[in-house]
Amino acid sequence: MAAEALRLEFAVVGHPNEGKSSVVATLVEDDAIRISPWPGETRESRAYPVRAGDTVRLLFSDTPGFQSPKKTLAWIQEHEKQMTGRDLARAFCAAHARDLDFTDECEIFSALARGAGILYVVDAARPVRKTDLAEMEILRLVGLPRMALINPKGGSDSVEEWKTALRKTFNAVHVFNALTAGFSERVRLLSALKAMDPDVEPILHPVIHELEQDWEKRIRLSAKKIQDLVTAVSTYALKAEAVDAREVEVLSARLTLRWQEGVRGLEEDCWEQLREIFRHRFFAPSPDLLALVETDLLSREAFRVFGLSRLQLAAIGGGAGAAVAAGVDIALGGAALGLVTAAGGLAGAAWSYLGTRSGDVRRVAGIRVSGFEVSAGPVRDARIPWMVLDRSLLLFHALVTRTHAAREGEKEAGQGLLNVFDNEERKTLAAFIKDAAREKRDGDLTQRVEELLVSILRRISLGKDQRK
Amino acid sequence: MAGKIATKISDMVDTEWFLALDTELGEKTLSDPELVKGILPEMPDAACLSHWLAFQRKRATAEGQRPLVGEQVVFALKLGVFLLVFLGFICGFSVALGLLTYDGKTPVNLLYALLLLVGLPLISVFLSLLILFFRKKSLPLSYRLFLSLIIAFLFRLLKSAGRKIPLKVQNLLAVRGRQMERFSAQYGHLVRAFAFFAFQAAGFALVLGMMCAFVLKVIGTDLAFAWQSTLMPGAELVETLTRTLSAPWRFFLPQAFPDPAQIEGSRVILKEGIGGLDARHLTAWWSFLLMSLLLYGVFPRALLALFALWRLGERVREAGIQDSRVQRLGFVLRRAALRGEEKNRTPSPEPPRPVQKTPLEGPFLEKTEKPVPGPQAWELWIINEIPESLHQRIAEKAAALMGIEPCGVFTVDMDALSSMNMEAPLTRVLALEVFMPPVREDLQMLREAAVKNKAPFWIFPVGRPRIFPGEEARMEGPDPEDVAIWSKRLEGLQEPRPLLHGEVNHGR
């Protein structure tokens, strides 16, 4: 089937201020669509594309709300016997092109005249009223494929009442909260669109498949970006030479700052790329989240909130030490009664614990002085890459769970997300971070970590508390 | 119910000024016991407005020593007129002085003098009369085409700008635009009458200035008048012209009518100059010119200025403030007075009496009892989509808000609103759900009802009904955001328009 033939259009219609623009913004992932609590923000019908990669597969038309539903219904009732569908919509537009009372209706019907399927949006927070019944009747008489969307934006007090009323007129009724719907809800809605019309299914099926593949591609790309960030931070180093001995101290302090700024720059580059991947052009994290992800990486607060605690790191270090020492025990044929393993574990734990003493910023940044030469990094404190990873995951979570219709900050900033890792995953990541700090390249480990991050991001995109 | 008190410009300005101040400060400012003291519940809007204005003026004068805004505006207007008159006089005087010069060789050109002293005033009078009588006539086709092009261009600009301006701002602009329209509808004719008067006064001052300069020159200097033209018209033509012009005074003031000898004797022949002309003929023209100036300049201009002054006075007398703001003001003041009376009468408030409900629908609405006439009498109309279990509560709340109980409570269909019987001049309060924003159709119906109702037409906003299984519906207070949306949309309607009770809070 030709690419052009795979294009479908749906007109999102309804009463003013029911959240039509929010639904469109969420479905097409476009945060530039004007959304306002003040009714009547949308004044003309405009089609927005849903892309799979670079190809436009679906069009969702945002339309103004009905302003004269009763008069429109009277006209439709008068003419529906002579024509239906697109022709009726076209005739309406032609008859009312110059009538200021029907400006908004003409905009709605112009989308229907193109043969767009109808998505009728209602707010579940309020009861059904006569105006709504008039609107439903208009859409029924027009006779185009239609589905109702119950948008519980202000509450869901009247969902059942709406369902009962809508089922009388619409082929399908779907509850869809435009302000919270994640990718899976969006896909579910697109799948539900198949029920509107049997002709739609063969077109929609490959489109949904393409969209799912596209989402998977975005998750993989994000995992790669985050992995690259962790590697870059682990190996990030600076070097400078002082003019004389007195200058060394000043240079050390300056280099510590530059190192921090450098790491921050790496983080920001990664976040910018994540924003682009998820098409959040105007994404502005809430002040809470911003304060959290922009906390000075070497501050006490950052150490408290992000990454793994010293004890958790000691446990990972102890495990690694014990694994190495166990080899010696085996070689001795158990003559050491496992004492080498225990000693190895203890040494590893102590090394990890003592190696993550907080408080000395310069030590954390890995400041070394050799004569007049001062170098900063690679980072000595194992917690830093974990913290960077944690912050990126937090931002990723905000990006995938925040819909493009949201115009306010997140309600809660949340805490670190490293709890989604199990022990095995932590160990694998710890090994990767250790190798990265030593600039050791292990292709197999890198591949494993990438897959691991993909799996974690997939889980996060489904919900913050999803454990393996 | 019409609130029409202002008979002076200062009254109007002060009313507008204090109304705007009170709107900004809210209705609480109207509950001042001193203000309410003079209000009676049966007072019409005009009387309430008059009392309120007097009170506001008194308070403003007591608070500061600055003169009232009305006085300032009147002073500014008088100053404006005076300046225009002064300017007119100076212009006329200067023009006449510039024209009337004689150096012994070159006399004043009679045709110039006629054009300036007679032609100019006559043309300006003619234009003034055109403006006065043909202002509302349709414009020429070319002008209309040009105007429609300009309007189309501006409309396009406005449309493209509209896409970039948030709707909230657009609504605000619409309200401001509506206020301008209201101002124009209410005071446009007054402003035009004032401008007309100011220009007529200036016009009169202009010809007066000319006359003063003319008389001064004639008395204080030696002037010679002669006529000449490149086209070399015969003396007969000039004679015809002078005879026509002097027709009104020729018979009772013959000395101000130039005879043929004088006309022939003051003709300047090219190259010859005035050396051969008789001085008597050259100077005799002044009386003719003075009479021309008096009759064709000063007299019509004075008449027009007097007419403009009379017209301005009429417009001021006709002008008055009759809109929803005055209705709201009257309502709030009367309610405060009613509450005050009840407080004085019964120290412990009685529990609200259940309101008798008469649920009748459609245009054949009949009242069960004759309403008490008077501005405080009102009916409650409840939209039939509101659950019936809430009607009693709405009636109680509305009664508390209006200050007295309604004459009747009715359920009505929104679609049948404009076909309802509204013959009795009663205030109607429509209990309407506001959780859905108003659409154009609703606003049109509400405005039609407000136009049809001879008394104020109020909207009592009702919030979302909360229905829990097994329980009766509960009423929720209207969301302030919804009330703001309705308020702005209603303010955007033309007068007379429905009024919204913005202080409704049903509680739970």
Coordinates of N, CA and C in Angstrom, one line a residue, chain B residues 92-223:
Chain B
G92 N -9.1 85.3 12.5 CA -10.0 86.3 11.7 C -9.3 87.6 11.7
F93 N -8.9 88.1 12.8 CA -8.3 89.4 13.0 C -7.1 89.5 12.1
S94 N -6.2 88.5 12.2 CA -4.9 88.5 11.4 C -5.2 88.5 9.9
V95 N -6.1 87.6 9.5 CA -6.5 87.5 8.1 C -6.9 88.9 7.6
A96 N -7.9 89.5 8.3 CA -8.4 90.8 7.9 C -7.3 91.8 7.8
L97 N -6.5 91.8 8.9 CA -5.4 92.8 8.9 C -4.5 92.7 7.7
G98 N -4.2 91.4 7.4 CA -3.3 91.1 6.3 C -3.9 91.5 5.0
L99 N -5.2 91.4 4.8 CA -5.9 91.8 3.6 C -6.0 93.3 3.4
L100 N -6.3 93.9 4.5 CA -6.7 95.4 4.4 C -5.4 96.2 4.6
T101 N -4.6 96.3 3.5 CA -3.4 97.2 3.6 C -3.5 98.1 2.3
Y102 N -3.1 99.3 2.6 CA -3.0 100.2 1.5 C -1.8 101.1 1.6
D103 N -0.9 101.1 0.6 CA 0.3 101.8 0.7 C 0.3 103.1 -0.2
G104 N -0.9 103.5 -0.6 CA -1.0 104.7 -1.5 C -1.0 104.4 -2.9
K105 N -0.5 103.2 -3.3 CA -0.5 102.8 -4.8 C -1.4 101.7 -5.1
T106 N -1.3 100.7 -4.2 CA -2.1 99.4 -4.4 C -3.3 99.4 -3.5
P107 N -4.5 99.5 -4.1 CA -5.7 99.5 -3.2 C -6.0 98.0 -2.8
V108 N -6.9 97.9 -1.9 CA -7.4 96.5 -1.5 C -8.2 96.0 -2.7
N109 N -7.9 94.8 -3.1 CA -8.7 94.2 -4.2 C -10.0 93.8 -3.7
L110 N -11.0 94.5 -4.3 CA -12.4 94.3 -3.9 C -12.9 92.8 -4.0
L111 N -12.4 92.2 -5.0 CA -12.9 90.8 -5.2 C -12.2 89.9 -4.2
Y112 N -11.0 90.2 -3.9 CA -10.3 89.4 -2.8 C -11.1 89.6 -1.5
A113 N -11.4 90.9 -1.2 CA -12.0 91.2 0.0 C -13.4 90.5 0.1
L114 N -14.1 90.5 -1.0 CA -15.4 89.8 -1.0 C -15.3 88.3 -0.8
L115 N -14.3 87.8 -1.5 CA -14.1 86.3 -1.3 C -13.8 86.0 0.1
L116 N -13.0 86.8 0.7 CA -12.6 86.5 2.1 C -13.6 86.9 3.1
L117 N -14.2 88.0 3.0 CA -15.1 88.5 4.0 C -16.5 87.9 3.8
V118 N -16.9 87.6 2.6 CA -18.2 87.0 2.4 C -18.2 85.6 2.0
G119 N -17.3 85.3 1.0 CA -17.2 83.9 0.5 C -16.8 82.9 1.6
L120 N -15.8 83.2 2.3 CA -15.3 82.3 3.3 C -16.3 82.0 4.4
P121 N -16.9 83.0 5.0 CA -17.9 82.7 6.0 C -19.1 81.9 5.4
L122 N -19.5 82.3 4.2 CA -20.6 81.6 3.6 C -20.3 80.2 3.3
I123 N -19.1 79.9 2.8 CA -18.7 78.5 2.5 C -18.8 77.7 3.8
S124 N -18.2 78.3 4.9 CA -18.1 77.6 6.2 C -19.5 77.3 6.8
V125 N -20.4 78.3 6.6 CA -21.8 78.1 7.0 C -22.5 77.0 6.2
F126 N -22.2 77.0 4.9 CA -22.8 76.0 4.0 C -22.3 74.6 4.5
L127 N -21.0 74.5 4.8 CA -20.4 73.2 5.2 C -21.1 72.8 6.5
S128 N -21.2 73.7 7.4 CA -21.8 73.4 8.8 C -23.2 72.9 8.6
L129 N -24.0 73.5 7.7 CA -25.3 73.1 7.5 C -25.4 71.7 6.8
L130 N -24.4 71.5 5.9 CA -24.3 70.1 5.3 C -24.1 69.1 6.4
I131 N -23.1 69.4 7.3 CA -22.8 68.4 8.4 C -24.1 68.2 9.2
L132 N -24.8 69.3 9.5 CA -25.9 69.2 10.4 C -27.1 68.4 9.8
F133 N -27.3 68.6 8.5 CA -28.5 68.0 7.9 C -28.2 66.7 7.1
F134 N -27.0 66.6 6.7 CA -26.8 65.4 5.8 C -25.7 64.4 6.4
R135 N -25.5 64.5 7.7 CA -24.5 63.7 8.4 C -24.8 62.2 8.2
K136 N -26.1 61.8 8.2 CA -26.4 60.4 8.2 C -26.7 59.9 6.8
K137 N -26.7 60.8 5.8 CA -26.9 60.3 4.5 C -25.8 59.5 4.0
S138 N -26.1 58.6 3.0 CA -25.1 57.6 2.6 C -24.0 58.4 1.9
L139 N -22.8 57.8 2.0 CA -21.6 58.5 1.4 C -21.5 58.2 -0.1
P140 N -20.7 59.0 -0.8 CA -20.6 58.7 -2.2 C -20.0 57.3 -2.5
L141 N -20.3 56.7 -3.6 CA -19.9 55.4 -3.9 C -18.4 55.2 -3.8
S142 N -17.6 56.1 -4.4 CA -16.2 56.0 -4.4 C -15.6 56.0 -3.0
Y143 N -16.2 56.8 -2.2 CA -15.8 56.9 -0.8 C -16.1 55.6 0.0
R144 N -17.3 55.1 -0.3 CA -17.7 53.8 0.3 C -16.8 52.7 -0.1
L145 N -16.4 52.6 -1.4 CA -15.5 51.6 -1.9 C -14.2 51.7 -1.2
F146 N -13.7 52.9 -1.1 CA -12.4 53.2 -0.4 C -12.5 52.7 1.0
L147 N -13.6 53.1 1.7 CA -13.8 52.8 3.1 C -13.8 51.3 3.3
S148 N -14.6 50.6 2.4 CA -14.7 49.1 2.5 C -13.3 48.4 2.4
L149 N -12.5 49.0 1.5 CA -11.2 48.4 1.3 C -10.4 48.6 2.6
I150 N -10.4 49.8 3.1 CA -9.7 50.0 4.4 C -10.2 49.1 5.5
I151 N -11.5 49.0 5.6 CA -12.1 48.1 6.6 C -11.7 46.6 6.4
A152 N -11.7 46.2 5.1 CA -11.3 44.8 4.9 C -9.8 44.6 5.3
F153 N -9.0 45.6 5.0 CA -7.6 45.5 5.3 C -7.4 45.4 6.9
L154 N -8.1 46.3 7.6 CA -8.0 46.3 9.0 C -8.6 45.0 9.6
F155 N -9.6 44.5 9.0 CA -10.2 43.3 9.5 C -9.3 42.1 9.3
R156 N -8.5 42.1 8.2 CA -7.6 41.0 8.0 C -6.4 41.1 9.0
L157 N -6.0 42.4 9.2 CA -4.9 42.6 10.2 C -5.4 42.1 11.6
L158 N -6.6 42.5 11.9 CA -7.2 42.1 13.2 C -7.3 40.6 13.4
K159 N -7.7 39.9 12.3 CA -7.8 38.5 12.3 C -6.5 37.8 12.6
S160 N -5.4 38.3 11.8 CA -4.1 37.6 12.0 C -3.6 38.0 13.4
A161 N -3.9 39.1 13.9 CA -3.4 39.5 15.2 C -4.2 38.7 16.3
G162 N -5.4 38.4 16.0 CA -6.3 37.6 16.9 C -5.8 36.2 17.1
R163 N -5.1 35.7 16.1 CA -4.6 34.3 16.3 C -3.4 34.3 17.3
K164 N -2.8 35.4 17.4 CA -1.6 35.5 18.3 C -2.0 35.9 19.7
I165 N -3.1 36.5 19.9 CA -3.5 37.0 21.2 C -4.3 36.0 22.0
P166 N -3.9 35.7 23.2 CA -4.7 34.7 24.0 C -6.1 35.1 24.1
L167 N -7.0 34.1 24.2 CA -8.4 34.4 24.2 C -8.8 35.2 25.4
K168 N -8.2 35.0 26.5 CA -8.5 35.8 27.7 C -8.3 37.3 27.4
V169 N -7.2 37.6 26.8 CA -6.9 39.0 26.4 C -8.0 39.5 25.4
Q170 N -8.3 38.6 24.5 CA -9.3 39.0 23.5 C -10.6 39.3 24.1
N171 N -11.0 38.5 25.1 CA -12.3 38.7 25.7 C -12.2 40.1 26.5
L172 N -11.1 40.3 27.1 CA -10.9 41.6 27.8 C -11.0 42.8 26.8
L173 N -10.4 42.6 25.6 CA -10.4 43.6 24.6 C -11.9 43.8 24.1
A174 N -12.6 42.7 24.0 CA -14.0 42.7 23.6 C -14.8 43.5 24.6
V175 N -14.5 43.3 25.9 CA -15.2 44.0 26.9 C -14.9 45.5 26.8
R176 N -13.6 45.8 26.6 CA -13.2 47.2 26.5 C -13.9 47.8 25.2
G177 N -13.9 47.1 24.2 CA -14.5 47.5 22.9 C -16.0 47.8 23.2
R178 N -16.6 46.9 23.9 CA -18.0 47.0 24.2 C -18.3 48.3 25.1
Q179 N -17.3 48.5 26.0 CA -17.4 49.7 26.8 C -17.3 51.0 26.0
M180 N -16.4 50.9 25.0 CA -16.2 52.1 24.1 C -17.5 52.3 23.3
E181 N -18.1 51.1 22.8 CA -19.3 51.2 22.1 C -20.4 51.8 22.9
R182 N -20.5 51.3 24.2 CA -21.5 51.9 25.1 C -21.3 53.4 25.3
F183 N -20.0 53.7 25.5 CA -19.7 55.2 25.7 C -20.2 55.9 24.4
S184 N -19.9 55.4 23.3 CA -20.2 56.0 22.0 C -21.7 56.2 21.9
A185 N -22.4 55.0 22.2 CA -23.9 55.0 22.1 C -24.5 56.0 23.1
Q186 N -23.9 56.1 24.2 CA -24.5 56.9 25.3 C -24.1 58.4 25.2
Y187 N -22.9 58.6 24.8 CA -22.4 60.0 24.8 C -22.0 60.5 23.5
G188 N -22.0 59.6 22.5 CA -21.6 60.0 21.1 C -22.3 61.3 20.6
H189 N -23.6 61.3 20.8 CA -24.3 62.5 20.3 C -24.0 63.7 21.1
L190 N -23.7 63.5 22.4 CA -23.3 64.6 23.2 C -22.0 65.2 22.8
V191 N -21.0 64.3 22.6 CA -19.7 64.7 22.2 C -19.8 65.4 20.8
R192 N -20.6 64.9 19.9 CA -20.7 65.5 18.6 C -21.3 66.9 18.8
A193 N -22.3 67.0 19.6 CA -23.0 68.3 19.8 C -22.0 69.3 20.4
F194 N -21.2 68.8 21.3 CA -20.2 69.7 22.0 C -19.2 70.2 20.9
A195 N -18.7 69.2 20.1 CA -17.7 69.6 19.1 C -18.3 70.6 18.1
F196 N -19.6 70.3 17.8 CA -20.3 71.2 16.8 C -20.4 72.6 17.4
F197 N -20.7 72.7 18.7 CA -20.8 74.0 19.3 C -19.5 74.7 19.4
A198 N -18.4 73.9 19.8 CA -17.1 74.5 19.9 C -16.7 75.1 18.6
F199 N -16.9 74.4 17.5 CA -16.5 74.9 16.2 C -17.3 76.1 15.7
Q200 N -18.6 76.0 16.0 CA -19.4 77.2 15.7 C -19.0 78.4 16.4
A201 N -18.7 78.2 17.7 CA -18.3 79.3 18.5 C -17.0 79.9 17.9
A202 N -16.1 79.0 17.5 CA -14.8 79.4 16.9 C -15.1 80.1 15.6
G203 N -16.0 79.6 14.8 CA -16.4 80.2 13.6 C -16.9 81.6 13.8
F204 N -17.7 81.8 14.8 CA -18.3 83.1 15.1 C -17.2 84.0 15.5
A205 N -16.3 83.5 16.3 CA -15.1 84.3 16.7 C -14.3 84.7 15.6
L206 N -14.2 83.9 14.6 CA -13.4 84.1 13.4 C -13.9 85.4 12.6
V207 N -15.2 85.3 12.4 CA -15.8 86.4 11.6 C -15.9 87.7 12.5
L208 N -16.0 87.5 13.8 CA -16.0 88.6 14.7 C -14.6 89.3 14.6
G209 N -13.6 88.5 14.6 CA -12.2 89.0 14.5 C -12.0 89.7 13.2
M210 N -12.6 89.2 12.2 CA -12.5 89.9 10.8 C -13.1 91.2 10.9
M211 N -14.3 91.2 11.5 CA -15.1 92.5 11.6 C -14.4 93.5 12.4
C212 N -13.8 93.1 13.5 CA -13.1 94.0 14.4 C -11.9 94.6 13.7
A213 N -11.2 93.8 13.0 CA -10.0 94.2 12.2 C -10.4 95.2 11.2
F214 N -11.5 94.9 10.5 CA -12.1 95.7 9.4 C -12.4 97.1 9.9
V215 N -13.2 97.1 11.0 CA -13.6 98.4 11.6 C -12.4 99.2 12.0
L216 N -11.5 98.5 12.7 CA -10.3 99.2 13.2 C -9.5 99.8 12.1
K217 N -9.4 99.0 11.0 CA -8.6 99.5 9.8 C -9.3 100.7 9.2
V218 N -10.6 100.6 9.1 CA -11.4 101.7 8.4 C -11.3 102.9 9.3
I219 N -11.4 102.8 10.6 CA -11.4 104.0 11.4 C -10.0 104.5 11.5
G220 N -9.0 103.7 11.7 CA -7.6 104.1 12.0 C -6.7 104.3 10.9
T221 N -7.1 103.8 9.7 CA -6.1 104.0 8.5 C -6.9 104.5 7.3
D222 N -6.1 104.8 6.3 CA -6.7 105.2 5.0 C -6.8 104.0 4.1
L223 N -8.0 103.6 3.7 CA -8.1 102.4 2.9 C -8.7 102.7 1.5

